[in-house]
CSV table of C-alpha atoms in Angstrom, one decimal:
chain,number,residue,atom,x,y,z
A,280,UNK,CA,0.3,-0.3,-0.7
A,281,UNK,CA,3.0,2.5,-0.6
A,282,UNK,CA,2.2,4.9,-3.1
A,283,UNK,CA,1.6,4.1,-6.6
A,284,UNK,CA,0.7,5.8,-9.5
A,285,UNK,CA,-2.5,2.7,-9.8
A,286,UNK,CA,-4.6,5.1,-7.0
A,287,UNK,CA,-8.5,5.9,-7.7
A,288,UNK,CA,-8.9,10.0,-7.7
A,289,UNK,CA,-9.5,11.3,-3.8
A,290,UNK,CA,-13.1,11.8,-2.3
A,291,UNK,CA,-13.9,15.6,-3.7
A,292,UNK,CA,-15.9,15.6,0.3
A,293,UNK,CA,-14.1,16.4,3.2
A,294,UNK,CA,-17.2,15.1,5.5
A,295,UNK,CA,-16.3,11.3,6.1
A,296,UNK,CA,-19.6,8.5,5.2
A,297,UNK,CA,-19.2,5.8,7.5
A,298,UNK,CA,-21.1,2.4,6.3
A,299,UNK,CA,-22.8,-0.7,8.3
A,300,UNK,CA,-22.5,-3.7,7.5
A,301,UNK,CA,-24.3,-6.6,7.4
A,302,UNK,CA,-26.7,-9.1,5.5
A,303,UNK,CA,-27.2,-6.8,2.6
A,304,UNK,CA,-23.8,-5.7,3.0
A,305,UNK,CA,-21.5,-7.7,3.8
A,306,UNK,CA,-20.1,-10.0,0.7
A,307,UNK,CA,-16.6,-9.2,-0.4
A,308,UNK,CA,-18.4,-7.5,-4.1
A,309,UNK,CA,-20.6,-5.2,-1.9
A,310,UNK,CA,-17.9,-4.4,0.1
A,311,UNK,CA,-16.0,-3.2,-2.8
A,312,UNK,CA,-19.1,-1.2,-4.4
A,313,UNK,CA,-19.7,0.4,-1.4
A,314,UNK,CA,-16.1,1.7,-1.1
A,315,UNK,CA,-16.5,2.9,-4.9
A,316,UNK,CA,-20.0,4.3,-4.0
A,317,UNK,CA,-18.6,6.7,-1.7
A,318,UNK,CA,-18.0,4.8,1.7
A,319,UNK,CA,-14.7,6.1,3.5
A,320,UNK,CA,-14.8,3.6,7.0
A,321,UNK,CA,-16.9,0.7,7.7
A,322,UNK,CA,-18.7,-0.2,11.4
A,323,UNK,CA,-19.4,-3.8,12.4
A,324,UNK,CA,-22.1,-4.1,14.9
A,325,UNK,CA,-20.9,-6.9,17.1
A,326,UNK,CA,-24.8,-7.1,18.1
A,327,UNK,CA,-25.7,-10.0,15.7
A,328,UNK,CA,-24.0,-12.7,14.3
A,329,UNK,CA,-20.6,-15.0,15.4
A,330,UNK,CA,-17.3,-13.9,15.1
A,331,UNK,CA,-16.2,-15.6,12.5
A,332,UNK,CA,-18.8,-14.2,10.0
A,333,UNK,CA,-17.3,-11.2,11.4
A,334,UNK,CA,-13.2,-12.1,10.9
A,335,UNK,CA,-14.5,-12.6,6.8
A,336,UNK,CA,-16.0,-9.6,6.8
A,337,UNK,CA,-12.8,-7.7,8.8
A,338,UNK,CA,-10.8,-9.6,5.2
A,339,UNK,CA,-13.0,-8.2,2.9
A,340,UNK,CA,-12.7,-5.0,4.1
A,341,UNK,CA,-9.2,-4.9,4.2
A,342,UNK,CA,-8.8,-6.5,0.6
A,343,UNK,CA,-10.0,-3.0,-0.6
A,344,UNK,CA,-6.4,-2.0,0.4
A,345,UNK,CA,-4.2,-4.4,-2.6
A,346,UNK,CA,-7.6,-3.7,-4.7
A,347,UNK,CA,-7.8,1.0,-4.5
A,348,UNK,CA,-4.6,0.9,-3.1
A,349,UNK,CA,-6.2,3.3,-0.6
A,350,UNK,CA,-5.9,2.4,3.7
A,351,UNK,CA,-9.1,1.3,4.6
A,352,UNK,CA,-10.6,1.4,8.1
A,353,UNK,CA,-12.8,-0.5,10.5
A,354,UNK,CA,-14.9,0.1,13.4
A,355,UNK,CA,-15.9,-2.2,16.0
A,356,UNK,CA,-19.8,-1.0,17.8
A,357,UNK,CA,-19.7,-3.3,21.4
A,358,UNK,CA,-23.1,-4.0,21.8
A,359,UNK,CA,-22.5,-2.8,25.7
A,360,UNK,CA,-25.2,-4.0,28.9
A,361,UNK,CA,-29.0,-4.4,27.4
A,362,UNK,CA,-31.3,-4.3,30.4
A,363,UNK,CA,-34.5,-6.7,29.6
A,364,UNK,CA,-37.6,-7.3,30.9
A,365,UNK,CA,-38.1,-11.5,31.7
A,366,UNK,CA,-40.8,-13.6,30.0
A,367,UNK,CA,-44.4,-14.0,30.3
A,368,UNK,CA,-46.5,-16.7,30.7
A,369,UNK,CA,-48.6,-15.6,27.6
A,370,UNK,CA,-45.8,-14.4,25.1
A,371,UNK,CA,-47.8,-11.2,26.0
A,372,UNK,CA,-49.5,-8.9,27.9
A,373,UNK,CA,-51.0,-5.4,28.0
A,374,UNK,CA,-50.2,-2.9,30.9
A,375,UNK,CA,-53.7,-0.6,31.3
A,376,UNK,CA,-52.5,3.0,31.9
A,377,UNK,CA,-52.8,4.1,35.3
A,378,UNK,CA,-52.2,0.0,36.6
A,379,UNK,CA,-49.8,-1.4,39.3
A,380,UNK,CA,-46.9,-3.4,37.5
A,381,UNK,CA,-44.0,-4.2,39.7
A,382,UNK,CA,-40.7,-5.5,38.6
A,383,UNK,CA,-38.9,-8.5,41.2
A,384,UNK,CA,-36.6,-11.3,40.9
A,385,UNK,CA,-39.1,-13.5,40.3
A,386,UNK,CA,-38.1,-16.2,37.6
A,387,UNK,CA,-41.4,-17.1,37.3
A,388,UNK,CA,-43.0,-15.8,33.4
A,389,UNK,CA,-45.1,-12.4,34.4
A,390,UNK,CA,-48.5,-11.4,34.0
A,391,UNK,CA,-49.8,-7.9,33.5
A,392,UNK,CA,-49.2,-7.1,37.2
A,393,UNK,CA,-45.6,-8.2,37.3
A,394,UNK,CA,-42.8,-9.5,35.9
A,395,UNK,CA,-38.9,-10.9,36.4
A,396,UNK,CA,-36.4,-7.6,35.6
A,397,UNK,CA,-32.7,-9.6,36.2
A,398,UNK,CA,-30.6,-7.0,36.8
A,399,UNK,CA,-30.1,-6.2,40.2
A,400,UNK,CA,-27.9,-2.7,39.8
A,401,UNK,CA,-30.9,-1.0,39.7
A,402,UNK,CA,-32.9,-2.0,42.6
A,403,UNK,CA,-29.7,-0.1,43.5
A,404,UNK,CA,-30.0,2.7,42.2
A,405,UNK,CA,-33.7,3.3,41.3
A,406,UNK,CA,-35.4,6.5,43.1
A,407,UNK,CA,-39.1,7.0,44.0
A,408,UNK,CA,-41.0,8.9,40.8
A,409,UNK,CA,-37.1,8.1,37.7
A,410,UNK,CA,-38.8,7.0,35.1
A,411,UNK,CA,-38.6,2.9,33.6
A,412,UNK,CA,-39.3,3.1,29.2
A,413,UNK,CA,-40.0,-0.2,28.2
A,414,UNK,CA,-39.4,-1.5,24.2
A,415,UNK,CA,-37.6,1.6,23.4
A,416,UNK,CA,-39.8,4.3,24.7
A,417,UNK,CA,-43.1,3.2,24.3
A,418,UNK,CA,-44.1,2.6,27.3
A,419,UNK,CA,-43.5,4.7,30.5
A,420,UNK,CA,-43.7,3.4,34.3
A,421,UNK,CA,-43.3,5.7,37.4
A,422,UNK,CA,-41.2,4.6,40.1
A,423,UNK,CA,-43.5,4.7,43.2
A,424,UNK,CA,-42.1,2.7,46.1
A,425,UNK,CA,-38.9,0.3,45.5
A,426,UNK,CA,-37.0,-2.1,48.1
A,427,UNK,CA,-33.5,-4.1,47.4
A,428,UNK,CA,-36.3,-7.4,45.4
A,429,UNK,CA,-39.0,-5.0,43.6
A,430,UNK,CA,-39.6,-1.7,42.3
A,431,UNK,CA,-43.2,-1.0,42.7
A,432,UNK,CA,-44.9,1.4,39.9
A,433,UNK,CA,-47.4,3.0,38.3
A,434,UNK,CA,-48.0,2.5,34.0
A,435,UNK,CA,-47.8,6.4,32.7
A,436,UNK,CA,-48.0,5.5,29.0
A,437,UNK,CA,-49.3,1.3,28.4
A,438,UNK,CA,-49.4,-0.9,25.5
A,439,UNK,CA,-48.9,-4.4,24.4
A,440,UNK,CA,-45.8,-5.8,26.0
A,441,UNK,CA,-43.8,-9.0,25.1
A,442,UNK,CA,-41.2,-11.4,26.3
A,443,UNK,CA,-38.0,-9.8,26.9
A,444,UNK,CA,-38.6,-6.1,25.8
A,445,UNK,CA,-35.9,-3.5,25.9
A,446,UNK,CA,-35.3,-1.8,28.9
A,447,UNK,CA,-34.5,2.7,29.5
A,448,UNK,CA,-33.7,3.9,33.3
A,449,UNK,CA,-33.1,7.6,32.1
A,450,UNK,CA,-33.4,9.0,35.7
A,451,UNK,CA,-30.8,7.5,37.5
A,452,UNK,CA,-26.7,6.7,36.3
A,453,UNK,CA,-27.2,2.3,36.7
A,454,UNK,CA,-24.1,1.7,38.2
A,455,UNK,CA,-23.2,-1.6,35.5
A,456,UNK,CA,-19.8,-2.1,33.7
A,457,UNK,CA,-19.9,-0.4,30.4
A,458,UNK,CA,-17.9,-4.0,29.8
A,459,UNK,CA,-20.2,-7.2,29.6
A,460,UNK,CA,-19.1,-10.8,29.3
A,461,UNK,CA,-19.9,-10.4,25.6
A,462,UNK,CA,-18.1,-7.1,24.7
A,463,UNK,CA,-14.5,-8.6,26.4
A,464,UNK,CA,-14.6,-11.4,24.6
A,465,UNK,CA,-16.0,-9.8,20.6
A,466,UNK,CA,-13.1,-6.8,22.6
A,467,UNK,CA,-9.8,-9.5,22.3
A,468,UNK,CA,-11.1,-10.8,19.3
A,469,UNK,CA,-11.4,-7.0,17.5
A,470,UNK,CA,-8.1,-6.3,18.5
A,471,UNK,CA,-7.2,-9.5,17.1
A,472,UNK,CA,-8.4,-9.0,14.1
A,473,UNK,CA,-6.7,-5.7,14.1
A,474,UNK,CA,-9.7,-3.3,13.8
A,475,UNK,CA,-9.0,0.6,13.7
A,476,UNK,CA,-11.3,2.1,16.0
A,477,UNK,CA,-13.3,0.4,19.1
A,478,UNK,CA,-16.9,2.2,19.8
A,479,UNK,CA,-17.6,1.7,23.6
A,480,UNK,CA,-21.9,1.6,24.1
A,481,UNK,CA,-23.8,3.2,27.0
A,482,UNK,CA,-20.4,5.1,28.2
A,483,UNK,CA,-21.9,6.9,31.8
A,484,UNK,CA,-18.9,7.5,33.7
A,485,UNK,CA,-15.5,8.5,32.7
A,486,UNK,CA,-14.4,5.6,34.6
A,487,UNK,CA,-15.6,3.2,31.6
A,488,UNK,CA,-13.3,4.7,29.1
A,489,UNK,CA,-10.7,3.9,31.7
A,490,UNK,CA,-11.8,0.2,31.7
A,491,UNK,CA,-11.5,0.1,28.1
A,492,UNK,CA,-8.6,1.6,27.1
A,493,UNK,CA,-6.6,-0.3,29.5
A,494,UNK,CA,-7.9,-3.3,28.3
A,495,UNK,CA,-6.9,-1.6,24.8
A,496,UNK,CA,-3.4,-1.2,25.0
A,497,UNK,CA,-3.1,0.9,22.5
A,498,UNK,CA,-3.8,-1.5,19.5
A,499,UNK,CA,-6.7,0.9,18.7
A,500,UNK,CA,-8.6,3.5,18.9
A,501,UNK,CA,-11.7,4.3,21.4
A,502,UNK,CA,-14.8,5.9,20.2
A,503,UNK,CA,-17.4,7.2,22.8
A,504,UNK,CA,-21.0,6.4,21.6
A,505,UNK,CA,-23.1,9.4,23.8
A,506,UNK,CA,-26.5,7.9,24.4
A,507,UNK,CA,-27.5,8.2,27.8
A,508,UNK,CA,-28.3,11.7,29.5
A,509,UNK,CA,-26.0,10.8,31.9
A,510,UNK,CA,-23.7,11.3,29.8
A,511,UNK,CA,-24.3,14.5,29.2
A,512,UNK,CA,-23.8,15.8,32.3
A,513,UNK,CA,-19.7,14.9,31.9
A,514,UNK,CA,-19.8,15.5,28.6
A,515,UNK,CA,-16.6,16.6,28.3
A,516,UNK,CA,-14.9,14.4,30.7
A,517,UNK,CA,-16.0,11.5,28.4
A,518,UNK,CA,-14.5,13.7,25.2
A,519,UNK,CA,-11.2,14.7,27.2
A,520,UNK,CA,-10.8,10.8,28.3
A,521,UNK,CA,-11.3,8.9,24.5
A,522,UNK,CA,-10.0,9.4,20.7
A,523,UNK,CA,-13.2,10.3,19.3
A,524,UNK,CA,-17.2,11.0,20.6
A,525,UNK,CA,-20.4,9.5,18.3
A,526,UNK,CA,-23.9,11.5,18.5
A,527,UNK,CA,-26.0,7.6,18.9
A,528,UNK,CA,-29.7,8.7,19.0
A,529,UNK,CA,-31.4,5.9,19.0
A,530,UNK,CA,-31.2,5.1,22.5
A,531,UNK,CA,-31.0,9.3,23.3
A,532,UNK,CA,-34.3,9.7,21.6
A,533,UNK,CA,-35.4,7.3,23.7
A,534,UNK,CA,-34.5,8.2,27.0
A,535,UNK,CA,-35.3,12.3,26.4
A,536,UNK,CA,-37.9,13.8,24.9
A,537,UNK,CA,-37.6,13.8,20.7
A,538,UNK,CA,-37.9,17.9,20.9
A,539,UNK,CA,-33.9,17.5,22.8
A,540,UNK,CA,-32.1,16.0,20.5
A,541,UNK,CA,-30.7,17.9,17.8
A,542,UNK,CA,-29.4,20.7,20.4
A,543,UNK,CA,-28.1,18.0,22.2
A,544,UNK,CA,-25.9,16.8,19.1
A,545,UNK,CA,-25.1,20.2,17.9
A,546,UNK,CA,-23.7,20.2,21.6
A,547,UNK,CA,-21.6,16.8,21.6
A,548,UNK,CA,-20.5,17.9,17.4
A,549,UNK,CA,-19.0,21.4,19.1
A,550,UNK,CA,-17.4,19.9,22.5
A,551,UNK,CA,-16.3,17.3,20.9
A,552,UNK,CA,-14.5,19.9,17.4
A,553,UNK,CA,-13.2,23.1,20.6
A,554,UNK,CA,-11.6,19.4,22.0
A,555,UNK,CA,-9.9,18.1,18.8
A,556,UNK,CA,-11.7,14.1,18.9
A,557,UNK,CA,-13.3,13.3,15.5
A,558,UNK,CA,-17.2,12.6,16.2
A,559,UNK,CA,-19.9,10.8,14.0
A,560,UNK,CA,-23.4,11.8,13.7
A,561,UNK,CA,-25.8,8.1,13.7
A,562,UNK,CA,-29.2,6.5,13.3
A,563,UNK,CA,-31.7,7.2,11.3
A,564,UNK,CA,-30.3,9.9,9.2
A,565,UNK,CA,-32.1,8.4,5.5
A,566,UNK,CA,-34.2,6.1,7.8
A,567,UNK,CA,-36.8,5.9,4.5
A,568,UNK,CA,-33.6,4.2,2.5
A,569,UNK,CA,-34.3,0.6,4.1
A,570,UNK,CA,-37.1,0.2,2.4
A,571,UNK,CA,-37.3,3.1,-0.4
A,572,UNK,CA,-34.9,4.2,-3.3
A,573,UNK,CA,-34.6,8.2,-2.5
A,574,UNK,CA,-34.7,9.5,1.1
A,575,UNK,CA,-36.8,12.6,2.7
A,576,UNK,CA,-36.4,15.8,1.9
A,577,UNK,CA,-36.1,16.2,5.8
A,578,UNK,CA,-33.5,12.9,6.1
A,579,UNK,CA,-31.2,14.9,3.3
A,580,UNK,CA,-31.9,18.0,5.1
A,581,UNK,CA,-31.1,16.1,9.2
A,582,UNK,CA,-27.9,15.3,6.7
A,583,UNK,CA,-26.9,18.9,6.0
A,584,UNK,CA,-27.4,19.8,9.2
A,585,UNK,CA,-25.2,17.3,10.2
A,586,UNK,CA,-22.2,18.2,7.5
A,587,UNK,CA,-23.2,22.2,8.3
A,588,UNK,CA,-21.9,21.5,11.9
A,589,UNK,CA,-18.5,20.4,11.3
A,590,UNK,CA,-18.9,16.7,12.1
A,591,UNK,CA,-16.4,14.7,11.3
A,592,UNK,CA,-18.3,11.5,9.7
A,593,UNK,CA,-21.7,10.7,8.9
A,594,UNK,CA,-23.2,7.0,10.0
A,595,UNK,CA,-25.7,4.8,8.0
A,596,UNK,CA,-27.4,2.2,10.3
A,597,UNK,CA,-30.0,-0.7,8.6
A,598,UNK,CA,-30.0,1.7,5.4
A,599,UNK,CA,-26.8,0.0,4.4
A,600,UNK,CA,-26.7,-2.9,7.0
A,601,UNK,CA,-29.7,-4.9,6.1
A,602,UNK,CA,-31.4,-2.3,4.2
A,603,UNK,CA,-33.5,-3.2,0.5
A,604,UNK,CA,-30.8,0.2,-1.6
A,605,UNK,CA,-27.5,-0.2,0.6
A,606,UNK,CA,-25.9,1.4,-2.3
A,607,UNK,CA,-28.3,3.9,-3.2
A,608,UNK,CA,-28.0,4.3,1.0
A,609,UNK,CA,-23.9,5.3,0.6
A,610,UNK,CA,-24.0,7.0,-2.7
A,611,UNK,CA,-27.0,9.8,-1.4
A,612,UNK,CA,-24.7,10.8,2.1
A,613,UNK,CA,-21.9,11.3,-0.4
A,614,UNK,CA,-24.1,13.1,-2.7
A,615,UNK,CA,-25.4,15.0,-0.1
A,616,UNK,CA,-21.9,16.2,1.1
A,617,UNK,CA,-20.7,16.7,-2.6
A,618,UNK,CA,-24.0,19.4,-2.5
A,619,UNK,CA,-23.3,21.1,0.8
A,620,UNK,CA,-19.9,21.5,0.5
A,621,UNK,CA,-19.9,23.5,-2.8
A,622,UNK,CA,-22.1,25.9,-0.4
A,623,UNK,CA,-20.1,29.2,-1.2
A,624,UNK,CA,-21.6,29.1,2.8
A,625,UNK,CA,-20.7,26.2,3.7
A,626,UNK,CA,-17.2,27.4,5.2
A,627,UNK,CA,-18.5,29.7,7.4
A,628,UNK,CA,-21.1,27.6,8.9
A,629,UNK,CA,-18.6,24.9,9.7
A,630,UNK,CA,-15.8,28.1,11.7
A,631,UNK,CA,-19.4,29.3,13.8
A,632,UNK,CA,-17.2,26.6,16.4
A,633,UNK,CA,-14.5,28.2,17.3
A,634,UNK,CA,-11.4,25.7,18.1
A,635,UNK,CA,-8.7,28.0,20.2
A,636,UNK,CA,-5.9,26.7,19.9
A,637,UNK,CA,-3.9,25.6,22.9
A,638,UNK,CA,-0.7,27.3,23.5
A,639,UNK,CA,1.6,24.5,21.5
A,640,UNK,CA,4.0,25.6,18.8
A,641,UNK,CA,1.9,22.4,16.9
A,642,UNK,CA,-1.6,24.3,17.1
A,643,UNK,CA,0.1,27.4,16.7
A,644,UNK,CA,0.8,25.7,12.9
A,645,UNK,CA,-1.8,23.7,12.9
A,646,UNK,CA,-3.8,27.5,12.6
A,647,UNK,CA,-1.2,29.2,10.5
A,648,UNK,CA,-1.9,26.9,7.6
A,649,UNK,CA,-5.0,27.2,7.8
A,650,UNK,CA,-5.2,30.7,7.0
A,651,UNK,CA,-2.3,30.3,5.3
A,652,UNK,CA,-3.8,28.4,2.5
A,653,UNK,CA,-6.5,30.3,2.1
A,654,UNK,CA,-4.6,33.8,1.9
A,655,UNK,CA,-2.1,32.1,-0.8
A,656,UNK,CA,-4.9,29.7,-2.5
A,657,UNK,CA,-2.6,27.3,-1.9
A,658,UNK,CA,-4.1,23.3,-3.1
A,659,UNK,CA,-3.8,21.3,-0.2
A,660,UNK,CA,-2.0,21.1,4.0
A,661,UNK,CA,0.0,18.1,3.4
A,662,UNK,CA,1.3,16.8,7.1
A,663,UNK,CA,4.6,14.0,8.0
A,664,UNK,CA,2.7,12.2,11.0
A,665,UNK,CA,3.4,9.2,13.3
A,666,UNK,CA,0.8,8.8,15.6
A,667,UNK,CA,-1.9,11.5,13.8
A,668,UNK,CA,-1.4,14.1,15.9
A,669,UNK,CA,-0.2,16.8,13.2
A,670,UNK,CA,-3.6,15.6,11.2
A,671,UNK,CA,-5.9,16.0,14.2
A,672,UNK,CA,-4.8,19.6,14.5
A,673,UNK,CA,-5.1,20.6,11.2
A,674,UNK,CA,-8.4,18.9,10.8
A,675,UNK,CA,-9.6,20.6,14.0
A,676,UNK,CA,-8.5,23.9,11.9
A,677,UNK,CA,-11.1,23.0,8.8
A,678,UNK,CA,-9.2,23.9,6.6
A,679,UNK,CA,-10.8,25.1,3.1
A,680,UNK,CA,-8.2,22.9,1.0
A,681,UNK,CA,-8.0,19.0,1.9
A,682,UNK,CA,-5.1,17.0,3.9
A,683,UNK,CA,-2.5,14.8,2.5
A,684,UNK,CA,-1.4,13.1,5.1
A,685,UNK,CA,1.9,11.3,4.9
A,686,UNK,CA,2.6,8.1,7.9
A,687,UNK,CA,5.0,5.8,7.8
A,688,UNK,CA,2.3,3.5,10.0
A,689,UNK,CA,0.0,1.7,8.4
A,690,UNK,CA,-2.1,1.3,11.6
A,691,UNK,CA,-1.9,5.3,11.6
A,692,UNK,CA,-2.9,5.7,8.1
A,693,UNK,CA,-6.0,3.9,8.7
A,694,UNK,CA,-7.5,5.3,12.3
A,695,UNK,CA,-7.7,8.6,10.3
A,696,UNK,CA,-10.4,7.6,7.9
A,697,UNK,CA,-12.5,9.0,9.8
A,698,UNK,CA,-10.9,12.2,10.4
A,699,UNK,CA,-12.5,15.1,8.6
A,700,UNK,CA,-10.5,16.2,5.4
A,701,UNK,CA,-8.1,13.4,5.5
A,702,UNK,CA,-6.1,11.7,2.1
A,703,UNK,CA,-4.1,9.3,3.6
A,704,UNK,CA,-0.8,7.3,2.5
A,705,UNK,CA,1.3,4.9,4.2
A,706,UNK,CA,5.2,5.7,2.8
A,707,UNK,CA,8.4,5.4,3.5
A,708,UNK,CA,10.1,8.1,6.7
A,709,UNK,CA,12.3,11.2,5.0
A,710,UNK,CA,15.7,11.8,6.6
A,711,UNK,CA,16.7,15.4,5.5
A,712,UNK,CA,14.3,18.6,4.5
A,713,UNK,CA,15.1,18.6,0.9
A,714,UNK,CA,13.4,14.8,0.2
A,715,UNK,CA,10.4,15.8,2.9
A,716,UNK,CA,9.9,19.1,-0.3
A,717,UNK,CA,10.6,16.8,-2.9
A,718,UNK,CA,8.3,13.6,-1.0
A,719,UNK,CA,5.3,15.8,-0.4
A,720,UNK,CA,5.3,17.5,-4.1
A,721,UNK,CA,5.4,14.2,-5.9
A,722,UNK,CA,2.7,12.3,-3.8
A,723,UNK,CA,0.5,15.4,-4.3
A,724,UNK,CA,0.9,15.2,-8.1
A,725,UNK,CA,0.8,11.3,-8.2
A,726,UNK,CA,-2.6,11.5,-6.2
A,727,UNK,CA,-4.1,13.8,-7.8
A,728,UNK,CA,-4.2,16.3,-4.8
A,729,UNK,CA,-2.4,19.4,-6.7
A,730,UNK,CA,-1.5,20.0,-10.2
A,731,UNK,CA,1.7,21.6,-11.3
A,732,UNK,CA,2.1,25.5,-10.8
A,733,UNK,CA,0.3,24.6,-7.2
A,734,UNK,CA,1.0,25.7,-4.2
A,735,UNK,CA,0.9,23.5,-1.1
A,736,UNK,CA,2.0,23.6,2.5
A,737,UNK,CA,3.8,21.1,4.2
A,738,UNK,CA,4.0,20.7,7.8
A,739,UNK,CA,6.4,18.1,9.8
A,740,UNK,CA,8.9,17.7,13.2
A,741,UNK,CA,12.6,18.6,13.1
A,742,UNK,CA,14.3,15.7,14.0
A,743,UNK,CA,12.5,13.5,11.8
A,744,UNK,CA,11.1,10.5,13.6
A,745,UNK,CA,10.4,11.9,16.8
A,746,UNK,CA,7.0,11.9,18.0
A,747,UNK,CA,4.9,15.1,18.7
A,748,UNK,CA,7.5,17.9,17.6
A,749,UNK,CA,5.7,19.0,14.5
A,750,UNK,CA,7.5,22.5,14.0
A,751,UNK,CA,7.9,23.8,10.6
A,752,UNK,CA,6.0,24.9,8.4
A,753,UNK,CA,6.6,25.0,4.7
A,754,UNK,CA,5.2,26.7,1.5
A,755,UNK,CA,6.2,25.1,-1.5
A,756,UNK,CA,5.0,25.3,-5.3
A,757,UNK,CA,5.2,22.2,-7.8
A,758,UNK,CA,6.7,22.4,-10.7
A,759,UNK,CA,6.1,20.5,-13.6
A,760,UNK,CA,8.8,17.7,-13.7
A,761,UNK,CA,8.6,16.8,-10.4
A,762,UNK,CA,8.0,13.1,-11.3
A,763,UNK,CA,10.5,12.8,-14.0
A,764,UNK,CA,12.9,14.5,-10.9
A,765,UNK,CA,12.6,11.9,-7.9
A,766,UNK,CA,12.4,8.3,-8.1
A,767,UNK,CA,9.6,6.7,-6.6
A,768,UNK,CA,9.4,5.6,-3.0
């Protein structure tokens, strides 16, 4: 996967498209088709299927690197703790508004007055007045009394309730570990398979992320899914403790009123951008395309809003994993991204979020690179990086030009696949300033990032091969015979 002329053109848009793979899209042929349609990265939902099938999917994604000469990016999304009620004697009951309904430890099949709740942590944490939401929020119970063996509730919104339906507890922090035994097994598997990102579900506290990070041991980047009200209360702590953030609007929209989700989405995106973490907006973005070949106008507007807010990536869930139109869904995301970023107002809108640089040389140079690129009409910002931190600093500034990332580490190139505006190339490290400039110009030409006569901005750290030493910003013009003068590296 070293630099070569046998490459596909870089994406014209800067926002990334993250596509979930599933029964509708997990064949090698379909994965390649989704990549060509616009998917920049792929999500594997560990909630469904076995590990053997996931291993085959991962092999198919990595095969794209040989086929298209581009790094591939894989996010493994752990299921997290799923709260569910037990079973009913008839498989299903009807809860009436105003009736009393009790949750307890009794394994006997339930009825319209009670059912087992096999999660003792909830009994210890619950308080009178707290809500319990059943079946994705379709039913609402209000706690009136409780002890260590039972939770007595009043049914505020009734309806049918069947075996093993999900339970949400939005009003209290439940002291449950974010990693279940299944998650630990899936995490070990994902790391053995070399995935690039691990997404942790139902994060409530920084301690949840600390446990996962300890187990990951630097082998992958850690993404926190923000889908609990408790996470919002400690948002900055969580963002600081992870490598990236997902606005997981599914459960967030269950546990909070629907009208609360849009402002929270903007707050999460703004916080992540300000703190320099990639942020993904997910769930129901093109929901109607599960069954329809075209989205609603409201869905298109929803995706566009996330792009105008400056999200690093927009994600497809069931639309690409299990829907009837996976390729069309990815192509639509790609088209929306292109159209929004061609809007003359796009640049102004994504800078509504103020990202003040930290008092470091690297941050000062990243901000300067953005401003210089605009002033001299540069074609690209080119950065040499080993860890990816220089690329993240530049992307945080949302420059008006592409970011060409040159790295000697395949793992770094893959992880940066969720980062806004980057085109990542694996290449040998450089030994001198002259080699750095020559290689930057040559690869920019080969990758189609710049043309003869263009100016480009080059950033790196001297001495070379020293992580965290970004201290050079150089503006250079590409001449017409760069490819002829220098051998391929």
